[in-house]
Tab-separated table of C-alpha atoms in Angstrom:
chain	number	residue	atom	x	y	z
A	27	UNK	CA	-0.788	14.189	13.310
A	28	UNK	CA	-3.206	11.448	15.130
A	29	UNK	CA	-3.982	8.373	14.107
A	30	UNK	CA	-7.273	7.371	13.540
A	31	UNK	CA	-9.403	4.517	11.975
A	32	UNK	CA	-11.309	5.285	9.378
A	33	UNK	CA	-14.201	3.108	6.824
A	34	UNK	CA	-12.463	2.502	3.512
A	35	UNK	CA	-15.106	4.434	1.749
A	36	UNK	CA	-13.775	7.414	3.048
A	37	UNK	CA	-10.641	7.976	1.247
A	38	UNK	CA	-11.893	10.029	-1.251
A	39	UNK	CA	-8.753	9.356	-3.849
A	40	UNK	CA	-5.465	11.213	-4.481
A	41	UNK	CA	-4.946	14.900	-3.540
A	42	UNK	CA	-5.581	17.266	-6.651
A	43	UNK	CA	-2.766	19.032	-5.672
A	44	UNK	CA	-1.157	15.655	-6.468
A	45	UNK	CA	-2.644	15.079	-9.699
A	46	UNK	CA	0.660	16.302	-11.807
A	47	UNK	CA	3.106	14.652	-9.724
A	48	UNK	CA	1.766	11.255	-9.600
A	49	UNK	CA	0.966	11.484	-13.185
A	50	UNK	CA	4.743	11.734	-13.853
A	51	UNK	CA	5.344	8.460	-12.083
A	52	UNK	CA	2.688	6.272	-12.674
A	53	UNK	CA	5.390	4.890	-15.057
A	54	UNK	CA	6.846	2.755	-11.745
A	55	UNK	CA	6.329	-0.617	-12.056
A	56	UNK	CA	6.058	-2.785	-8.496
A	57	UNK	CA	6.948	-6.185	-8.412
A	58	UNK	CA	4.066	-7.152	-6.261
A	59	UNK	CA	0.495	-7.507	-6.981
A	60	UNK	CA	-2.614	-7.412	-5.130
A	61	UNK	CA	-2.070	-11.563	-5.272
A	62	UNK	CA	0.869	-11.461	-3.154
A	63	UNK	CA	-0.855	-10.552	-0.178
A	64	UNK	CA	-4.052	-11.964	2.373
A	65	UNK	CA	-6.352	-9.852	3.175
A	66	UNK	CA	-4.555	-10.157	7.056
A	67	UNK	CA	-1.460	-9.411	5.545
A	68	UNK	CA	-2.433	-6.330	3.694
A	69	UNK	CA	-4.051	-5.191	7.096
A	70	UNK	CA	-1.299	-5.920	8.941
A	71	UNK	CA	0.731	-3.584	6.604
A	72	UNK	CA	-1.485	-1.182	6.553
A	73	UNK	CA	-1.086	-1.154	10.638
A	74	UNK	CA	2.582	-0.544	10.091
A	75	UNK	CA	2.320	1.824	7.451
A	76	UNK	CA	-0.680	4.079	7.905
A	77	UNK	CA	-2.097	5.678	4.601
A	78	UNK	CA	-1.272	9.567	5.471
A	79	UNK	CA	-4.701	11.659	4.710
A	80	UNK	CA	-5.399	15.166	4.703
A	81	UNK	CA	-9.348	16.154	5.624
A	82	UNK	CA	-11.349	17.402	2.925
A	83	UNK	CA	-12.489	20.947	3.626
A	84	UNK	CA	-16.701	21.081	4.971
A	85	UNK	CA	-17.016	17.143	4.560
A	86	UNK	CA	-16.380	14.070	6.496
A	87	UNK	CA	-13.860	12.676	3.856
A	88	UNK	CA	-9.791	12.362	3.449
A	89	UNK	CA	-7.545	12.846	0.706
A	90	UNK	CA	-4.494	10.753	0.319
A	91	UNK	CA	-1.570	12.326	0.669
A	92	UNK	CA	1.283	9.869	1.289
A	93	UNK	CA	1.008	6.163	1.626
A	94	UNK	CA	0.122	6.207	-1.804
A	95	UNK	CA	1.277	2.342	-2.791
A	96	UNK	CA	-0.538	1.051	0.541
A	97	UNK	CA	-3.684	2.902	-1.138
A	98	UNK	CA	-3.489	1.520	-4.763
A	99	UNK	CA	-3.093	-2.179	-3.449
A	100	UNK	CA	-5.825	-1.240	-0.972
A	101	UNK	CA	-8.090	0.413	-3.810
A	102	UNK	CA	-7.500	-2.943	-6.072
A	103	UNK	CA	-8.320	-5.260	-3.523
A	104	UNK	CA	-11.808	-3.239	-2.709
A	105	UNK	CA	-12.517	-3.294	-6.773
A	106	UNK	CA	-11.650	-7.225	-6.865
A	107	UNK	CA	-13.896	-7.764	-3.840
A	108	UNK	CA	-16.613	-5.033	-4.093
A	109	UNK	CA	-19.402	-7.567	-5.239
A	110	UNK	CA	-18.362	-10.495	-3.102
A	111	UNK	CA	-20.844	-10.407	0.157
A	112	UNK	CA	-18.472	-12.852	2.149
A	113	UNK	CA	-15.394	-10.608	2.164
A	114	UNK	CA	-17.344	-8.086	2.929
A	115	UNK	CA	-18.763	-9.577	6.298
A	116	UNK	CA	-15.269	-10.670	7.437
A	117	UNK	CA	-12.845	-7.827	5.973
A	118	UNK	CA	-10.593	-6.436	7.959
A	119	UNK	CA	-9.855	-3.642	5.382
A	120	UNK	CA	-13.433	-2.048	5.470
A	121	UNK	CA	-12.376	0.508	8.449
A	122	UNK	CA	-8.173	1.156	7.967
A	123	UNK	CA	-5.808	2.894	9.995
A	124	UNK	CA	-4.962	6.675	8.762
A	125	UNK	CA	-2.498	9.344	9.724
A	126	UNK	CA	-4.715	12.532	9.584
A	127	UNK	CA	-2.267	16.069	9.075
A	128	UNK	CA	-3.588	18.862	9.656
A	129	UNK	CA	-0.921	20.796	7.546
A	130	UNK	CA	-2.383	21.494	3.557
A	131	UNK	CA	-0.302	23.819	2.047
A	132	UNK	CA	0.138	22.330	-1.441
A	133	UNK	CA	4.576	22.426	-1.034
A	134	UNK	CA	4.463	20.038	2.615
A	135	UNK	CA	1.620	18.115	0.698
A	136	UNK	CA	3.738	17.331	-2.687
A	137	UNK	CA	6.700	17.234	-0.468
A	138	UNK	CA	5.695	14.320	1.414
A	139	UNK	CA	4.664	12.245	-1.234
A	140	UNK	CA	7.447	12.856	-3.259
A	141	UNK	CA	9.142	11.634	0.074
A	142	UNK	CA	7.371	8.202	-0.112
A	143	UNK	CA	7.982	7.650	-3.489
A	144	UNK	CA	11.732	8.047	-3.466
A	145	UNK	CA	12.590	7.085	-0.126
A	146	UNK	CA	9.960	4.090	0.133
A	147	UNK	CA	11.992	2.398	-3.124
A	148	UNK	CA	14.999	2.545	-1.727
A	149	UNK	CA	14.043	1.532	1.984
A	150	UNK	CA	11.937	-1.858	0.701
A	151	UNK	CA	14.342	-2.249	-1.874
A	152	UNK	CA	15.583	-6.259	-1.563
A	153	UNK	CA	18.271	-5.403	-4.508
A	154	UNK	CA	19.357	-7.340	-7.448
A	155	UNK	CA	18.989	-11.426	-6.154
A	156	UNK	CA	15.398	-10.625	-5.434
A	157	UNK	CA	14.155	-14.248	-5.543
A	158	UNK	CA	17.699	-15.902	-3.387
A	159	UNK	CA	15.940	-12.978	-0.979
A	160	UNK	CA	12.852	-13.994	-0.765
A	161	UNK	CA	13.996	-17.253	-0.208
A	162	UNK	CA	16.271	-16.403	3.103
A	163	UNK	CA	12.759	-14.701	4.436
A	164	UNK	CA	10.151	-17.599	3.344
A	165	UNK	CA	13.042	-20.468	4.778
A	166	UNK	CA	13.775	-17.724	8.103
A	167	UNK	CA	11.166	-16.120	9.138
A	168	UNK	CA	8.392	-18.066	11.435
A	169	UNK	CA	5.832	-20.050	8.976
A	170	UNK	CA	2.581	-18.542	10.002
A	171	UNK	CA	3.822	-15.098	9.027
A	172	UNK	CA	4.925	-16.433	5.696
A	173	UNK	CA	1.684	-18.096	5.025
A	174	UNK	CA	0.063	-14.796	4.929
A	175	UNK	CA	2.331	-14.119	1.619
A	176	UNK	CA	0.878	-15.875	-0.971
A	177	UNK	CA	3.773	-14.989	-2.869
A	178	UNK	CA	6.046	-16.887	-0.744
A	179	UNK	CA	4.345	-20.170	-1.580
A	180	UNK	CA	5.410	-21.580	-4.761
A	181	UNK	CA	8.625	-21.372	-5.992
A	182	UNK	CA	7.612	-20.266	-9.487
A	183	UNK	CA	5.999	-17.342	-8.132
A	184	UNK	CA	9.249	-16.698	-6.798
A	185	UNK	CA	11.046	-17.141	-9.615
A	186	UNK	CA	8.781	-15.326	-11.786
A	187	UNK	CA	9.539	-11.933	-10.232
A	188	UNK	CA	13.381	-12.589	-11.232
A	189	UNK	CA	13.173	-13.805	-14.784
A	190	UNK	CA	10.681	-10.602	-16.032
A	191	UNK	CA	13.036	-8.354	-14.547
A	192	UNK	CA	15.918	-10.504	-16.535
């Protein structure tokens, strides 16, 4: 594996070998939306959790094979801001870090994506008292970090997620 920074436009989409697998898990509902992230916080998270890719044969483009949720959020961000020249000029999400895998067997790609979906759901889950835990984060982490995540900016948005789960 090697870490590269590539333009978002070079991400061709999810790898074709994942089409059946992603159809089966497309019903997953995540508690966050793109509105819960600032541009800077999403860029920072992509640095911490890069999208995993393989290079398309004979092309400069890349297929996404893991970091599926990150890719989904990044794609929504770009779709929402496609017409905004102001965002395009200052956008730290124009060039993004990716981990390039050299192994491209179907089994490897499908296992990596499955591990991403299954493991991320467990690794990043806050449990049953989400609003209380988000309050704990908001109250105990540096304000300059918490401000980067609009989700933490109001009590309504914090409890909004809790009431949807009830």
